[in-house]
Coordinates of C-alpha atoms in Angstrom, one line a residue:
Chain A
M81 CA -8.7 -36.0 6.1
S82 CA -9.0 -38.5 8.9
S83 CA -6.5 -40.8 7.3
L84 CA -3.6 -38.4 7.9
P85 CA -1.1 -39.6 10.4
V86 CA -0.8 -37.8 13.7
P87 CA 2.0 -38.2 16.3
R88 CA 1.2 -40.9 18.9
E89 CA 4.1 -40.0 21.1
P90 CA 5.1 -36.7 22.7
L91 CA 7.3 -34.5 20.5
R92 CA 10.5 -34.3 22.6
R93 CA 13.1 -33.6 20.0
V94 CA 12.1 -30.2 18.5
A95 CA 14.3 -27.8 16.6
V96 CA 13.7 -24.2 15.5
T97 CA 15.7 -23.3 12.5
G98 CA 16.3 -19.8 11.1
G99 CA 18.7 -18.4 8.5
T100 CA 17.8 -21.2 6.1
H101 CA 17.9 -18.3 3.8
G102 CA 20.6 -16.0 4.9
N103 CA 18.9 -12.7 4.2
E104 CA 15.6 -13.4 6.0
M105 CA 16.3 -11.5 9.1
C106 CA 13.6 -12.3 11.7
G107 CA 14.6 -16.0 12.0
I108 CA 18.3 -15.2 11.9
Y109 CA 18.2 -12.8 14.8
L110 CA 15.7 -14.9 16.8
I111 CA 18.0 -17.9 16.5
R112 CA 21.1 -15.8 17.4
H113 CA 19.2 -14.5 20.4
W114 CA 18.1 -18.0 21.5
L115 CA 21.6 -19.4 21.1
Q116 CA 22.6 -16.9 23.8
A117 CA 19.4 -17.2 25.9
P118 CA 17.8 -20.5 25.2
G119 CA 15.3 -20.3 28.1
E120 CA 12.5 -19.0 25.9
L121 CA 12.5 -22.3 24.0
K122 CA 12.1 -24.5 27.1
R123 CA 8.9 -26.1 28.0
P124 CA 8.3 -28.7 30.8
S125 CA 8.3 -31.7 28.4
F126 CA 11.0 -30.5 26.0
S127 CA 13.6 -27.9 25.0
A128 CA 13.6 -26.8 21.4
M129 CA 17.0 -26.5 19.9
P130 CA 17.8 -23.3 18.0
V131 CA 19.8 -23.9 14.8
L132 CA 21.2 -21.3 12.5
A133 CA 20.7 -23.3 9.3
N134 CA 22.9 -21.5 6.8
P135 CA 25.7 -19.7 8.6
A136 CA 27.8 -18.8 5.5
A137 CA 24.8 -17.2 3.7
T138 CA 23.8 -15.5 6.9
A139 CA 27.2 -14.0 7.3
A140 CA 27.1 -12.8 3.6
C141 CA 23.4 -11.6 4.0
R142 CA 22.5 -13.6 0.9
R143 CA 19.8 -16.2 0.4
Y144 CA 22.4 -18.8 -0.3
M145 CA 26.0 -19.2 -1.4
D146 CA 25.9 -21.9 -4.1
R147 CA 22.3 -23.2 -4.2
D148 CA 19.0 -22.8 -2.3
L149 CA 19.5 -24.8 1.0
N150 CA 15.8 -25.3 1.3
R151 CA 15.7 -27.3 -1.9
T152 CA 18.7 -29.5 -1.0
F153 CA 17.3 -32.0 1.5
T154 CA 16.7 -34.7 -1.1
L155 CA 18.2 -38.2 -0.7
T156 CA 20.3 -37.5 -3.7
F157 CA 22.0 -34.5 -2.2
L158 CA 22.1 -35.9 1.3
G159 CA 23.8 -39.1 0.0
S160 CA 26.2 -37.5 -2.4
T161 CA 29.9 -37.9 -1.8
D162 CA 31.2 -35.0 0.2
T163 CA 33.7 -33.1 -1.9
P164 CA 35.5 -30.1 -0.5
N165 CA 34.8 -28.0 -3.6
G166 CA 31.2 -29.0 -3.9
P167 CA 28.3 -26.6 -3.3
Y168 CA 28.4 -25.3 0.2
E169 CA 24.7 -25.9 0.8
V170 CA 25.0 -29.6 -0.1
T171 CA 27.7 -30.0 2.6
R172 CA 25.6 -28.0 5.0
A173 CA 22.4 -30.0 4.3
Q174 CA 24.4 -33.2 5.1
E175 CA 25.5 -31.6 8.4
L176 CA 22.0 -30.7 9.3
N177 CA 20.8 -34.1 8.3
Q178 CA 23.3 -35.6 10.7
L179 CA 22.2 -33.1 13.4
L180 CA 18.4 -33.3 13.0
G181 CA 17.9 -36.6 11.0
P182 CA 18.8 -38.7 9.4
K183 CA 15.8 -38.0 7.2
G184 CA 13.3 -40.9 7.2
T185 CA 14.8 -42.7 10.2
D186 CA 13.5 -43.2 13.7
Q187 CA 16.5 -41.2 14.9
A188 CA 15.2 -38.1 13.2
F189 CA 13.9 -35.1 15.2
D190 CA 10.2 -35.2 16.0
F191 CA 9.5 -31.6 14.7
I192 CA 11.3 -28.8 12.9
L193 CA 9.9 -25.3 12.9
D194 CA 11.6 -23.4 10.1
L195 CA 11.4 -19.6 10.2
H196 CA 11.2 -17.5 7.0
N197 CA 10.5 -14.0 5.8
T198 CA 9.1 -12.9 2.4
T199 CA 9.0 -9.6 0.6
A200 CA 5.4 -10.5 -0.2
N201 CA 2.4 -9.2 1.8
T202 CA 1.5 -12.6 3.2
G203 CA 1.0 -11.7 6.8
V204 CA 1.5 -14.9 8.9
C205 CA 1.6 -18.0 6.7
L206 CA 2.2 -21.5 7.8
I207 CA 3.5 -23.7 5.0
S208 CA 2.8 -27.4 5.3
E209 CA 3.2 -30.5 3.2
A210 CA -0.2 -32.2 2.6
S211 CA 1.2 -35.3 4.3
H212 CA 1.8 -33.4 7.5
S213 CA -1.4 -31.5 7.6
S214 CA -3.6 -32.9 10.3
F215 CA -1.3 -32.1 13.2
N216 CA -0.2 -28.9 11.4
L217 CA -3.9 -27.9 10.9
H218 CA -4.5 -28.1 14.6
L219 CA -1.4 -26.1 15.2
C220 CA -2.6 -23.4 12.8
R221 CA -6.0 -23.4 14.4
Y222 CA -4.4 -23.0 17.8
L223 CA -2.4 -19.9 16.5
Q224 CA -5.6 -18.5 15.1
L225 CA -7.4 -18.8 18.4
Q226 CA -4.5 -17.4 20.4
N227 CA -4.1 -14.4 18.0
P228 CA -7.5 -13.4 16.9
G229 CA -6.4 -10.1 15.4
L230 CA -3.6 -11.7 13.3
P231 CA -4.5 -13.3 10.0
C232 CA -2.8 -16.7 10.1
R233 CA -3.3 -18.8 7.0
L234 CA -2.1 -22.3 6.1
F235 CA -0.7 -22.8 2.7
Q236 CA -0.5 -26.4 1.7
Y237 CA 1.6 -27.9 -1.0
D238 CA 1.4 -31.4 -2.3
I239 CA 4.7 -33.1 -2.9
S240 CA 3.1 -36.4 -3.8
G241 CA 5.1 -38.2 -6.5
K242 CA 8.1 -36.0 -5.8
E243 CA 10.7 -36.1 -3.2
T244 CA 10.6 -33.7 -0.3
Y245 CA 13.4 -31.2 -0.2
S246 CA 12.9 -28.7 2.6
V247 CA 14.8 -28.5 5.9
E248 CA 11.7 -29.5 7.9
S249 CA 11.4 -32.7 5.7
V250 CA 14.3 -34.0 7.7
S251 CA 12.2 -34.4 10.8
K252 CA 9.2 -36.7 11.3
D253 CA 6.9 -33.7 11.3
G254 CA 7.5 -30.0 10.7
I255 CA 6.2 -26.8 9.4
C256 CA 7.5 -23.5 7.9
L257 CA 6.5 -20.2 9.4
E258 CA 6.6 -17.4 6.8
M259 CA 6.0 -13.8 7.6
G260 CA 5.9 -10.8 5.3
P261 CA 6.3 -8.3 4.0
Q262 CA 9.9 -7.6 5.0
P263 CA 12.7 -6.7 2.6
Q264 CA 15.6 -9.0 2.4
G265 CA 18.4 -7.8 4.8
V266 CA 16.0 -5.8 6.9
L267 CA 14.9 -6.6 10.5
R268 CA 11.6 -5.0 11.3
A269 CA 10.8 -4.9 15.1
D270 CA 7.1 -5.5 14.5
L271 CA 7.7 -8.7 12.6
F272 CA 10.5 -9.8 14.9
S273 CA 8.2 -9.5 17.9
Q274 CA 5.3 -11.2 16.1
M275 CA 7.4 -14.1 15.0
R276 CA 8.8 -14.5 18.5
N277 CA 5.3 -14.6 19.9
L278 CA 4.1 -17.1 17.3
V279 CA 7.1 -19.4 18.0
A280 CA 6.2 -19.3 21.7
S281 CA 2.6 -20.2 20.8
I282 CA 3.7 -23.1 18.6
L283 CA 5.9 -24.5 21.4
D284 CA 3.0 -24.0 23.8
F285 CA 0.8 -26.1 21.5
I286 CA 3.4 -28.8 21.3
E287 CA 3.6 -28.7 25.1
L288 CA -0.2 -29.1 25.5
F289 CA -0.2 -32.0 23.0
N290 CA 2.7 -33.6 24.9
Q291 CA 0.8 -33.2 28.2
G292 CA -2.0 -35.2 26.7
M293 CA -4.5 -32.6 25.7
A294 CA -7.0 -33.5 23.0
F295 CA -8.0 -31.0 20.4
P296 CA -11.6 -31.0 19.0
A297 CA -12.5 -31.3 15.4
F298 CA -13.1 -28.1 13.5
E299 CA -13.5 -26.6 10.0
M300 CA -11.2 -24.1 8.4
D301 CA -10.2 -22.6 5.1
I302 CA -6.8 -23.5 3.8
Y303 CA -5.0 -22.5 0.6
R304 CA -3.7 -25.3 -1.6
N305 CA -1.0 -24.6 -4.1
L306 CA -2.0 -24.9 -7.7
G307 CA 1.3 -24.0 -9.3
S308 CA 3.2 -20.8 -10.3
V309 CA 2.9 -18.0 -12.8
D310 CA 6.0 -16.5 -14.3
F311 CA 6.7 -12.8 -15.1
P312 CA 6.2 -11.7 -18.7
R313 CA 9.5 -12.1 -20.4
T314 CA 11.2 -11.8 -23.8
A315 CA 12.4 -15.0 -25.5
D316 CA 15.8 -14.3 -23.9
G317 CA 14.2 -14.3 -20.4
D318 CA 14.3 -10.6 -19.7
L319 CA 11.4 -9.1 -17.9
I320 CA 9.0 -7.0 -20.1
G321 CA 6.7 -6.1 -17.2
T322 CA 6.1 -6.7 -13.5
V323 CA 3.2 -7.5 -11.1
H324 CA 0.2 -5.2 -11.7
P325 CA -0.5 -2.6 -9.0
Q326 CA -3.9 -4.1 -8.6
L327 CA -2.4 -7.5 -7.7
Q328 CA 0.7 -6.3 -5.8
D329 CA 0.3 -6.7 -2.0
H330 CA -3.0 -8.6 -2.4
D331 CA -1.8 -12.0 -1.3
F332 CA -4.6 -14.5 -0.3
E333 CA -7.2 -12.3 -1.9
P334 CA -9.4 -13.6 -4.8
L335 CA -8.1 -13.1 -8.3
R336 CA -10.9 -13.4 -10.9
P337 CA -10.6 -14.3 -14.6
G338 CA -10.1 -11.1 -16.6
E339 CA -8.5 -9.1 -13.7
P340 CA -5.0 -7.7 -14.4
I341 CA -1.9 -9.5 -13.2
F342 CA 0.9 -7.8 -14.9
K343 CA 1.7 -4.3 -16.1
L344 CA 4.0 -4.3 -19.1
F345 CA 6.7 -1.7 -19.5
S346 CA 4.9 -0.7 -22.7
G347 CA 1.9 0.3 -20.6
E348 CA -0.4 -2.6 -21.5
D349 CA -2.1 -4.8 -18.9
V350 CA -1.9 -8.6 -18.9
L351 CA -5.1 -10.2 -17.6
Y352 CA -5.6 -13.4 -15.8
E353 CA -6.9 -15.9 -18.2
G354 CA -7.9 -18.8 -15.9
N355 CA -11.4 -20.2 -15.7
S356 CA -12.0 -19.8 -12.0
I357 CA -11.1 -17.7 -9.0
V358 CA -7.6 -18.4 -7.5
Y359 CA -5.8 -16.9 -4.5
P360 CA -2.3 -15.6 -5.4
V361 CA 0.4 -16.0 -2.7
F362 CA 4.0 -14.9 -2.6
I363 CA 3.3 -12.1 -5.0
N364 CA 6.5 -10.5 -6.2
E365 CA 8.8 -12.3 -3.8
A366 CA 12.3 -11.1 -4.5
A367 CA 13.9 -14.6 -4.3
Y368 CA 11.5 -16.0 -6.8
Y369 CA 12.5 -14.0 -9.9
E370 CA 15.3 -16.4 -10.6
K371 CA 12.9 -19.3 -10.1
H372 CA 10.6 -17.7 -12.7
V373 CA 7.8 -17.3 -10.2
A374 CA 5.9 -14.0 -10.1
F375 CA 3.3 -15.6 -7.8
L376 CA 1.8 -18.9 -6.8
K377 CA -1.8 -19.7 -7.5
S378 CA -3.8 -21.4 -4.8
E379 CA -7.3 -22.5 -4.3
R380 CA -9.1 -21.8 -1.1
I381 CA -10.7 -25.0 0.3
R382 CA -12.8 -25.7 3.3
V383 CA -11.5 -28.7 5.2
S384 CA -13.0 -30.6 8.0
V385 CA -10.3 -31.5 10.4
P386 CA -10.9 -34.4 12.7
A387 CA -10.2 -34.2 16.4
L388 CA -6.6 -34.7 17.5
P389 CA -6.8 -37.3 20.1
G390 CA -5.0 -36.9 23.4
L391 CA -1.9 -39.0 24.0
T392 CA -2.4 -41.9 26.4
S393 CA -1.0 -41.4 29.8
S394 CA 1.7 -44.1 29.3
S395 CA 3.0 -42.0 26.4
T396 CA 2.9 -38.7 28.2
L397 CA 4.5 -40.1 31.3
A398 CA 7.4 -41.6 29.4
P399 CA 10.7 -40.1 30.5
Chain B
M49 CA 22.5 30.8 -1.3
S50 CA 23.0 33.2 -4.1
S51 CA 26.7 32.4 -4.3
L52 CA 26.1 28.9 -5.6
P53 CA 27.1 28.4 -9.2
V54 CA 24.5 27.7 -11.8
P55 CA 25.0 26.4 -15.3
R56 CA 25.5 29.2 -17.9
E57 CA 25.3 27.0 -20.9
P58 CA 22.7 24.5 -22.0
L59 CA 23.0 21.0 -20.6
R60 CA 23.5 19.0 -23.7
R61 CA 25.4 16.0 -22.5
V62 CA 23.1 14.3 -20.0
A63 CA 23.2 10.8 -18.7
V64 CA 20.7 8.8 -16.8
T65 CA 22.3 6.0 -14.8
G66 CA 20.6 3.0 -13.1
G67 CA 21.9 -0.2 -11.6
T68 CA 24.6 1.7 -9.8
H69 CA 23.5 -0.7 -7.1
G70 CA 22.6 -4.0 -8.7
N71 CA 19.5 -4.9 -6.7
E72 CA 17.7 -1.6 -6.9
M73 CA 15.3 -2.6 -9.6
C74 CA 13.4 0.5 -10.8
G75 CA 16.5 2.1 -12.3
I76 CA 17.8 -1.2 -13.7
Y77 CA 14.6 -2.0 -15.6
L78 CA 14.1 1.6 -16.7
I79 CA 17.7 1.7 -18.1
R80 CA 17.2 -1.7 -19.8
H81 CA 14.0 -0.4 -21.3
W82 CA 15.5 2.8 -22.6
L83 CA 18.5 1.0 -24.0
Q84 CA 16.0 -0.7 -26.3
A85 CA 13.7 2.3 -26.7
P86 CA 15.7 5.5 -26.2
G87 CA 13.0 7.8 -27.5
E88 CA 11.7 8.6 -24.1
L89 CA 15.0 10.3 -23.2
K90 CA 15.0 12.6 -26.2
R91 CA 14.2 16.3 -25.9
P92 CA 14.7 19.0 -28.6
S93 CA 18.0 20.2 -27.2
F94 CA 19.5 17.0 -26.0
S95 CA 19.2 13.2 -25.8
A96 CA 19.9 11.7 -22.4
M97 CA 22.1 8.6 -22.6
P98 CA 20.9 5.6 -20.6
V99 CA 23.8 3.8 -18.8
L100 CA 23.6 0.6 -16.8
A101 CA 26.2 1.5 -14.2
N102 CA 27.1 -1.8 -12.6
P103 CA 26.3 -4.7 -15.1
A104 CA 28.0 -7.4 -13.1
A105 CA 26.2 -6.6 -9.8
T106 CA 22.9 -6.2 -11.8
A107 CA 23.3 -9.7 -13.3
A108 CA 24.0 -11.1 -9.8
C109 CA 21.2 -9.0 -8.3
R110 CA 23.5 -7.8 -5.6
R111 CA 24.4 -4.2 -4.5
Y112 CA 27.9 -4.7 -5.6
M113 CA 30.5 -7.4 -6.4
D114 CA 33.6 -6.2 -4.5
R115 CA 32.9 -2.7 -3.2
D116 CA 30.1 -0.1 -3.3
L117 CA 30.4 1.5 -6.8
N118 CA 28.7 4.7 -5.5
R119 CA 31.6 5.3 -3.1
T120 CA 34.3 4.6 -5.7
F121 CA 34.5 7.8 -7.9
T122 CA 37.4 9.4 -5.9
L123 CA 40.5 10.5 -7.7
T124 CA 42.4 7.8 -5.8
F125 CA 40.3 5.0 -7.3
L126 CA 39.9 6.6 -10.7
G127 CA 43.6 7.0 -11.0
S128 CA 44.7 3.7 -9.6
T129 CA 46.6 1.4 -11.8
D130 CA 44.2 -1.0 -13.5
T131 CA 44.9 -4.6 -12.4
P132 CA 42.9 -7.5 -13.7
N133 CA 42.4 -8.9 -10.2
G134 CA 41.5 -5.6 -8.6
P135 CA 38.0 -4.9 -7.3
Y136 CA 35.5 -5.0 -10.1
E137 CA 33.9 -1.7 -9.2
V138 CA 37.2 0.1 -9.4
T139 CA 37.6 -1.0 -13.0
R140 CA 34.0 -0.1 -13.7
A141 CA 34.3 3.3 -12.1
Q142 CA 37.3 4.0 -14.3
E143 CA 35.2 2.9 -17.4
L144 CA 32.4 5.2 -16.4
N145 CA 34.8 8.0 -15.8
Q146 CA 36.1 7.6 -19.3
L147 CA 32.5 7.5 -20.6
L148 CA 31.0 10.3 -18.6
G149 CA 34.0 12.3 -17.4
P150 CA 36.8 12.6 -16.9
K151 CA 35.7 13.9 -13.5
G152 CA 36.7 17.5 -12.9
T153 CA 37.4 18.3 -16.6
D154 CA 35.7 20.3 -19.3
Q155 CA 35.0 17.1 -21.2
A156 CA 32.8 15.7 -18.4
F157 CA 29.1 15.3 -19.0
D158 CA 27.0 18.3 -18.0
F159 CA 24.5 16.3 -15.8
I160 CA 24.1 12.8 -14.5
L161 CA 20.8 11.7 -13.0
D162 CA 21.4 8.5 -10.9
L163 CA 18.4 6.3 -10.1
H164 CA 18.2 4.5 -6.8
N165 CA 15.7 2.6 -4.6
T166 CA 15.7 2.2 -0.9
T167 CA 14.0 -0.2 1.5
A168 CA 13.2 2.9 3.7
N169 CA 9.9 4.7 3.4
T170 CA 11.4 7.8 1.9
G171 CA 8.9 8.5 -0.8
V172 CA 10.5 10.5 -3.5
C173 CA 13.8 11.9 -2.4
L174 CA 16.4 13.9 -4.4
I175 CA 19.9 13.7 -3.0
S176 CA 22.1 16.6 -3.8
E177 CA 25.5 17.8 -2.8
A178 CA 25.4 21.2 -1.2
S179 CA 27.7 22.6 -3.9
H180 CA 25.2 21.6 -6.6
S181 CA 22.1 22.7 -4.8
S182 CA 21.0 25.9 -6.5
F183 CA 20.2 24.3 -9.8
N184 CA 19.1 21.1 -8.1
L185 CA 16.8 23.1 -5.8
H186 CA 15.0 24.6 -8.8
L187 CA 14.8 21.1 -10.3
C188 CA 13.2 19.8 -7.0
R189 CA 10.8 22.7 -7.0
Y190 CA 9.8 21.9 -10.6
L191 CA 9.0 18.3 -9.6
Q192 CA 7.0 19.5 -6.6
L193 CA 4.9 21.8 -8.8
Q194 CA 4.5 19.1 -11.5
N195 CA 3.4 16.4 -9.0
P196 CA 1.4 18.2 -6.3
G197 CA 0.2 14.9 -4.7
L198 CA 3.7 13.3 -4.4
P199 CA 5.9 14.3 -1.6
C200 CA 9.3 15.2 -3.2
R201 CA 12.0 16.2 -0.7
L202 CA 15.5 17.3 -1.1
F203 CA 18.2 15.7 1.1
Q204 CA 21.4 17.7 1.0
Y205 CA 24.7 16.4 2.1
D206 CA 27.8 18.5 2.6
I207 CA 31.0 17.0 1.2
S208 CA 33.1 20.0 2.1
G209 CA 36.5 19.0 3.2
K210 CA 36.1 15.6 1.7
E211 CA 36.4 14.3 -1.8
T212 CA 33.2 13.5 -3.7
Y213 CA 32.7 9.8 -4.5
S214 CA 29.3 9.2 -6.2
V215 CA 28.7 8.4 -9.8
E216 CA 27.1 11.8 -10.4
S217 CA 30.2 13.5 -9.0
V218 CA 31.8 12.6 -12.4
S219 CA 29.7 15.2 -14.2
K220 CA 29.7 18.9 -13.9
D221 CA 26.3 18.8 -12.1
G222 CA 24.1 15.9 -11.1
I223 CA 21.6 14.5 -8.7
C224 CA 20.5 11.2 -7.3
L225 CA 16.8 10.2 -7.3
E226 CA 15.9 7.8 -4.5
M227 CA 12.5 6.2 -4.2
G228 CA 11.2 3.9 -1.5
P229 CA 10.1 1.7 0.0
Q230 CA 11.0 -1.1 -2.3
P231 CA 12.7 -4.3 -1.2
Q232 CA 16.0 -5.2 -2.9
G233 CA 15.4 -7.4 -5.8
V234 CA 11.8 -6.5 -6.2
L235 CA 10.3 -4.4 -9.0
R236 CA 7.1 -2.7 -8.0
A237 CA 5.0 -1.3 -10.8
D238 CA 3.8 1.7 -8.9
L239 CA 7.4 2.9 -8.1
F240 CA 8.6 2.0 -11.6
S241 CA 5.9 4.2 -13.1
Q242 CA 6.5 7.0 -10.7
M243 CA 10.2 7.0 -11.3
R244 CA 9.6 6.9 -15.1
N245 CA 7.4 10.0 -14.8
L246 CA 9.8 11.8 -12.6
V247 CA 12.7 11.2 -14.9
A248 CA 10.5 12.6 -17.7
S249 CA 9.8 15.7 -15.6
I250 CA 13.5 16.2 -14.8
L251 CA 14.4 16.0 -18.5
D252 CA 11.6 18.5 -19.2
F253 CA 13.1 20.8 -16.6
I254 CA 16.5 20.6 -18.2
E255 CA 14.9 21.2 -21.6
L256 CA 13.1 24.3 -20.3
F257 CA 16.3 25.6 -18.9
N258 CA 18.1 24.9 -22.1
Q259 CA 15.5 26.8 -24.0
G260 CA 16.3 29.9 -22.0
M261 CA 13.5 29.8 -19.4
A262 CA 14.1 31.7 -16.2
F263 CA 12.8 30.3 -12.9
P264 CA 11.7 32.7 -10.2
A265 CA 13.0 32.8 -6.6
F266 CA 11.2 30.7 -4.0
E267 CA 11.4 29.4 -0.5
M268 CA 11.4 25.7 0.4
D269 CA 12.2 23.3 3.2
I270 CA 15.1 21.0 2.6
Y271 CA 16.7 18.3 4.8
R272 CA 20.4 18.6 5.6
N273 CA 22.4 15.6 6.7
L274 CA 23.6 15.7 10.3
G275 CA 25.3 12.3 10.3
S276 CA 24.3 8.7 11.1
V277 CA 23.1 6.7 14.0
D278 CA 24.2 3.0 14.3
F279 CA 22.1 0.1 15.5
P280 CA 22.6 -1.0 19.1
R281 CA 25.3 -3.7 19.0
T282 CA 27.4 -5.8 21.3
A283 CA 31.1 -5.1 21.5
D284 CA 31.6 -7.7 18.8
G285 CA 29.3 -5.8 16.5
D286 CA 26.3 -8.1 16.7
L287 CA 22.9 -6.4 16.7
I288 CA 21.1 -6.4 20.1
G289 CA 18.0 -4.6 18.7
T290 CA 16.5 -3.0 15.7
V291 CA 14.7 0.2 14.7
H292 CA 11.8 0.9 17.0
P293 CA 8.3 0.4 15.6
Q294 CA 7.5 4.0 16.4
L295 CA 10.4 5.1 14.2
Q296 CA 10.1 2.5 11.4
D297 CA 8.7 3.9 8.2
H298 CA 8.6 7.5 9.6
D299 CA 11.3 9.0 7.4
F300 CA 11.3 12.8 7.2
E301 CA 9.1 13.1 10.3
P302 CA 10.2 14.9 13.4
L303 CA 12.0 12.9 16.1
R304 CA 12.0 14.6 19.5
P305 CA 14.4 14.1 22.4
G306 CA 13.2 11.2 24.5
E307 CA 11.3 9.4 21.8
P308 CA 12.2 5.8 21.1
I309 CA 14.5 4.9 18.3
F310 CA 15.4 1.3 19.0
K311 CA 13.7 -1.8 20.4
L312 CA 16.2 -4.1 22.0
F313 CA 15.7 -7.9 21.8
S314 CA 15.6 -7.8 25.6
G315 CA 12.4 -5.7 25.2
E316 CA 13.9 -2.4 26.4
D317 CA 13.5 0.8 24.4
V318 CA 16.4 3.0 23.5
L319 CA 15.5 6.7 23.5
Y320 CA 16.8 9.5 21.3
E321 CA 19.1 11.5 23.5
G322 CA 19.7 14.5 21.3
N323 CA 19.0 18.1 22.3
S324 CA 16.7 19.1 19.5
I325 CA 14.3 17.8 16.9
V326 CA 15.9 15.9 14.0
Y327 CA 14.3 14.3 10.9
P328 CA 15.5 10.7 10.4
V329 CA 16.0 9.5 6.8
F330 CA 16.9 6.2 5.3
I331 CA 15.5 4.4 8.4
N332 CA 16.3 0.7 8.3
E333 CA 17.8 0.7 4.8
A334 CA 19.0 -2.9 4.1
A335 CA 22.3 -1.9 2.6
Y336 CA 23.3 0.3 5.5
Y337 CA 23.5 -2.4 8.1
E338 CA 27.1 -3.1 7.0
K339 CA 27.8 0.6 7.0
H340 CA 26.7 0.7 10.6
V341 CA 23.9 3.1 9.8
A342 CA 20.4 2.5 11.2
F343 CA 19.3 5.9 10.0
L344 CA 20.6 9.3 9.0
K345 CA 19.7 12.4 11.1
S346 CA 18.8 15.5 9.2
E347 CA 17.7 19.0 10.1
R348 CA 14.9 20.6 8.2
I349 CA 15.8 24.1 7.1
R350 CA 14.0 26.8 5.2
V351 CA 16.0 28.1 2.3
S352 CA 15.5 31.1 0.1
V353 CA 16.5 30.1 -3.4
P354 CA 17.4 32.9 -5.7
A355 CA 16.0 33.0 -9.2
L356 CA 17.6 30.8 -11.8
P357 CA 18.3 33.3 -14.6
G358 CA 17.5 32.3 -18.2
L359 CA 20.3 31.5 -20.5
T360 CA 21.2 34.2 -23.0
S361 CA 20.0 33.6 -26.5
S362 CA 23.6 33.2 -27.7
S363 CA 23.9 30.2 -25.4
T364 CA 20.6 28.6 -26.3
L365 CA 21.2 29.0 -30.0
A366 CA 24.5 27.4 -29.9
P367 CA 24.6 24.2 -31.9

């Protein structure tokens, strides 16, 4: 993985976004809190900017108003002609692109940390594009070392051949922090506190990097997306079953060929017919029913992550 | 409690409603299944009618479109002039009142069983108006005896002095079956299966009653609503904290004066300042944020329930 790019300058323009989905409450209330009290986001070399990404959906306590904002940061949407009656999220993506981008330009923010919750039992999960992963793998490793009791996994998706679309794709580097399980529209104090602590650790990591610290090579297991599995449905699209109790809540645990994945309303079990062990993630996430996703399959792979070299002093001393 | 009325005729016109809230998935998918395969709802003396109560909200996977349907069955709404641009749920309540009522008349259904889910850790909870409670207490007792491993509690609210408003208030008798925790928009196979079994037991109980069985007197603990407690908020209504981790998920467990109920974002704890032990219920239910309810307080009381006399043979033999 040594060919992956890593930042060669301090990350000074950092944003923390929450409420990208308007019913994922930890990020929403953290951002609202930080907008009033931004001190927690300050570090000696930078101050992260809190951004409530989707205010209309947040006010309505819905994932989105017209379309999923976190699928809207493509050049097609970002460059579309602004019409007053167009989808709200297209307009909002363009506003965020002006604030944090423009995407793909030197003016773009250095790093966006986007905060999410899921109804799935993922624990702490960092989601990273493969192209971002070397820096992000060090970040994940740092969180693991800082929080030895807290499972903190990295889920990597490969966008190669397709255009990136997430809010953090607007910045030069970025990552998504997912935490679950938490129902939509509910703010759990335990997850709120954990997310707050993890954001602090992530900002600390960026600060250490900015100060010139080098991070040694290491090996770690990551989970690489292999695609999705839909619920069992009728030809008309109606569900005829749901996630099997033996799979429910078992995110990141091995699923072997022949093990049950769905329980039909008729009582029958549907078994996993793959040829090898996979690691299901985002099992029974509420927002994914409409996307025809009952869970994502991933493979667990061991990666050797090269050292992250320290910035040269000329970089770290730059104003 | 011997003064409470009990049915003196078989309950022949029984409805099971689900999707009264369009994102509470167990009832929605049970009703959809029974609409295709109604055999499960048949008993020798009656066939319960499955009704998807709020089809528009169900299609949108939202609690409601314009207003909470389960607060709309008042005579004011049921009697309001039908306007095409009025709230959807007012029109729908009027339709359901035609189908299952009219409320307060001899033509009304004998019994409505309304199926709900909550994000709170309630387990199995029957919700009953105090005026319905003698028959419903026997029903709850039957479920407890049929399902010894499953906590099944009765939560009683007193509507005295106010007008009833729930869907089951349209019928002569009725009860609401709540099960949690389940996130909005998620269908868990374990809760789906439990709810299905409980509905079968409830119909079995009605069948036994219809056949003339008498049920002996007993004593049981029930939980009586004492009112709600709101989240801590600013003067503008914004949350400044959420349910304390020591209270979260502890529905139906004793809360003592001086114990924490909220964790503020500032880190401070808010303590319960009441004078006596209460039993919180519906702790951190997603749909109650907008109703300014963090949890309901209840008192646990021991009630002596008189025997439910068997119907006379002339009643049970009626066609």
